[in-house]
Short mmCIF file of C-alpha atoms in Angstrom, two decimals:
data_model
loop_
_atom_site.label_atom_id
_atom_site.label_comp_id
_atom_site.label_asym_id
_atom_site.label_seq_id
_atom_site.Cartn_x
_atom_site.Cartn_y
_atom_site.Cartn_z
CA MET A 1 112.38 33.70 13.96
CA SER A 2 110.88 34.35 10.54
CA VAL A 3 114.34 34.45 8.98
CA CYS A 4 115.07 31.04 10.53
CA PHE A 5 111.99 29.55 8.86
CA PHE A 6 113.22 30.85 5.50
CA ALA A 7 116.74 29.59 6.17
CA LEU A 8 115.57 26.15 7.31
CA SER A 9 113.10 25.57 4.52
CA GLY A 10 113.88 22.44 2.56
CA ARG A 11 112.27 21.06 -0.57
CA GLY A 12 108.71 20.46 -1.58
CA ALA A 13 105.86 20.69 0.91
CA GLU A 14 108.15 21.40 3.89
CA ARG A 15 109.57 24.41 2.11
CA VAL A 16 106.20 25.84 1.19
CA LEU A 17 104.80 25.35 4.71
CA LEU A 18 107.85 26.87 6.40
CA ASP A 19 107.86 29.80 3.98
CA ALA A 20 104.14 30.37 4.64
CA ALA A 21 104.78 30.25 8.40
CA ALA A 22 107.64 32.71 8.00
CA THR A 23 105.28 35.26 6.48
CA VAL A 24 102.63 34.88 9.21
CA VAL A 25 104.70 34.39 12.39
CA PRO A 26 105.86 38.02 12.71
CA LEU A 27 102.24 39.16 12.93
CA VAL A 28 101.80 37.18 16.14
CA ALA A 29 104.54 39.29 17.71
CA ILE A 30 103.37 42.58 16.20
CA VAL A 31 99.66 42.54 17.02
CA PRO A 32 99.20 42.94 20.78
CA THR A 33 96.71 40.92 22.77
CA MET A 34 93.45 42.69 23.45
CA ILE A 35 92.78 43.57 27.09
CA SER A 36 89.73 44.54 29.08
CA PRO A 37 89.60 47.93 30.82
CA GLY A 38 91.19 47.63 34.26
CA SER A 39 92.59 44.15 33.66
CA VAL A 40 96.24 45.27 33.45
CA PRO A 41 97.48 47.64 36.17
CA GLY A 42 99.03 50.79 34.75
CA ILE A 43 97.52 50.39 31.27
CA ASP A 44 94.61 52.65 30.42
CA ALA A 45 92.35 50.72 28.02
CA HIS A 46 89.29 52.74 27.12
CA CYS A 47 87.37 50.45 24.81
CA PRO A 48 84.59 51.69 22.54
CA PRO A 49 81.06 51.15 23.85
CA GLY A 50 79.88 47.57 23.37
CA ARG A 51 83.39 46.13 23.24
CA GLY A 52 84.56 44.12 26.20
CA SER A 53 88.21 44.26 25.19
CA CYS A 54 90.45 46.18 22.81
CA VAL A 55 94.03 47.09 21.96
CA PRO A 56 94.84 50.24 23.97
CA ALA A 57 95.28 53.36 21.84
CA ALA A 58 98.69 53.91 23.48
CA PHE A 59 100.03 50.98 21.42
CA ASP A 60 98.81 52.20 18.01
CA ALA A 61 102.15 53.74 17.02
CA ALA A 62 104.09 50.61 18.00
CA VAL A 63 101.73 48.36 16.05
CA HIS A 64 101.90 50.71 13.04
CA GLY A 65 105.71 50.61 13.08
CA GLY A 66 105.69 46.84 13.44
CA VAL A 67 103.31 46.36 10.52
CA LEU A 68 105.39 48.65 8.30
CA THR A 69 108.56 46.78 9.27
CA ASP A 70 106.87 43.45 8.51
CA LEU A 71 105.78 44.67 5.08
CA ILE A 72 109.24 46.05 4.23
CA VAL A 73 111.10 42.93 5.39
CA GLY A 74 108.55 40.74 3.59
CA ALA A 75 109.06 42.70 0.38
CA VAL A 76 112.85 42.31 0.70
CA PHE A 77 112.47 38.54 1.18
CA VAL A 78 110.24 38.38 -1.91
CA LEU A 79 112.81 40.32 -3.97
CA VAL A 80 115.65 38.07 -2.75
CA ALA A 81 113.61 34.95 -3.54
CA VAL A 82 112.84 36.26 -7.04
CA GLY A 83 116.53 37.01 -7.57
CA LEU A 84 117.56 33.55 -6.41
CA ALA A 85 114.94 31.92 -8.64
CA LEU A 86 116.06 33.91 -11.68
CA ALA A 87 119.68 33.00 -10.97
CA GLY A 88 118.74 29.31 -10.79
CA GLN A 89 119.87 28.96 -7.18
CA VAL A 90 116.53 27.56 -5.94
CA ASP A 91 113.80 25.28 -7.22
CA ARG A 92 111.58 27.51 -9.38
CA PRO A 93 108.21 25.73 -8.94
CA GLY A 94 108.58 25.63 -5.15
CA THR A 95 109.75 29.23 -5.08
CA ALA A 96 106.81 30.30 -7.24
CA LEU A 97 104.33 28.74 -4.79
CA SER A 98 106.13 30.27 -1.80
CA LEU A 99 106.15 33.67 -3.52
CA ALA A 100 102.45 33.39 -4.31
CA ILE A 101 101.65 32.63 -0.66
CA ALA A 102 103.93 35.42 0.57
CA GLY A 103 102.36 37.84 -1.91
CA VAL A 104 98.84 36.99 -0.75
CA VAL A 105 99.80 37.31 2.93
CA LEU A 106 101.62 40.62 2.42
CA ALA A 107 98.79 42.05 0.29
CA THR A 108 96.20 40.94 2.84
CA VAL A 109 98.16 42.50 5.70
CA ARG A 110 98.63 45.74 3.76
CA LEU A 111 95.01 46.05 2.64
CA THR A 112 93.57 45.05 6.01
CA TRP A 113 95.85 47.47 7.86
CA TRP A 114 94.97 50.26 5.45
CA LEU A 115 91.24 49.64 4.99
CA ALA A 116 90.11 47.77 8.12
CA ARG A 117 92.57 48.52 10.90
CA ASP A 118 90.11 47.63 13.67
CA ALA A 119 89.49 44.20 12.14
CA PHE A 120 93.26 43.72 11.76
CA LEU A 121 93.82 44.41 15.45
CA ARG A 122 91.10 41.94 16.42
CA TRP A 123 92.17 39.05 14.15
CA ARG A 124 94.07 37.19 16.88
CA SER A 125 91.54 37.33 19.65
CA PRO A 126 87.97 38.31 18.79
CA SER A 127 86.40 40.65 21.32
CA ARG A 128 83.72 39.41 23.61
CA SER A 129 80.86 41.68 24.54
CA SER A 130 80.60 42.62 28.19
#
């Protein structure tokens, strides 16, 4: 879906907003919804004390792979956009703004995943205390 946002982006504000959405949308699919222990049959969710819900540890590897894939694909899109801008194939000011937004999103994802993984996993649905 992210590729479609990039492909459909037009000119001006629409382009910037669609490009920004294209950098954020994959994270919705990558970061699983937090669950409470016992709320999903067959899934063992042992949450740390004081946390009413969490992402089960069994999904850590899948989330890690998804985040790495998102960062690699995002970097490729940035490189392609830079190449197109240098070749004069796209509007440079609009591309510069889109690249700035993409760079901030990708850097935030990378730093948060590396330095504050627990906060990254809770960004979609804050935990509620039991």
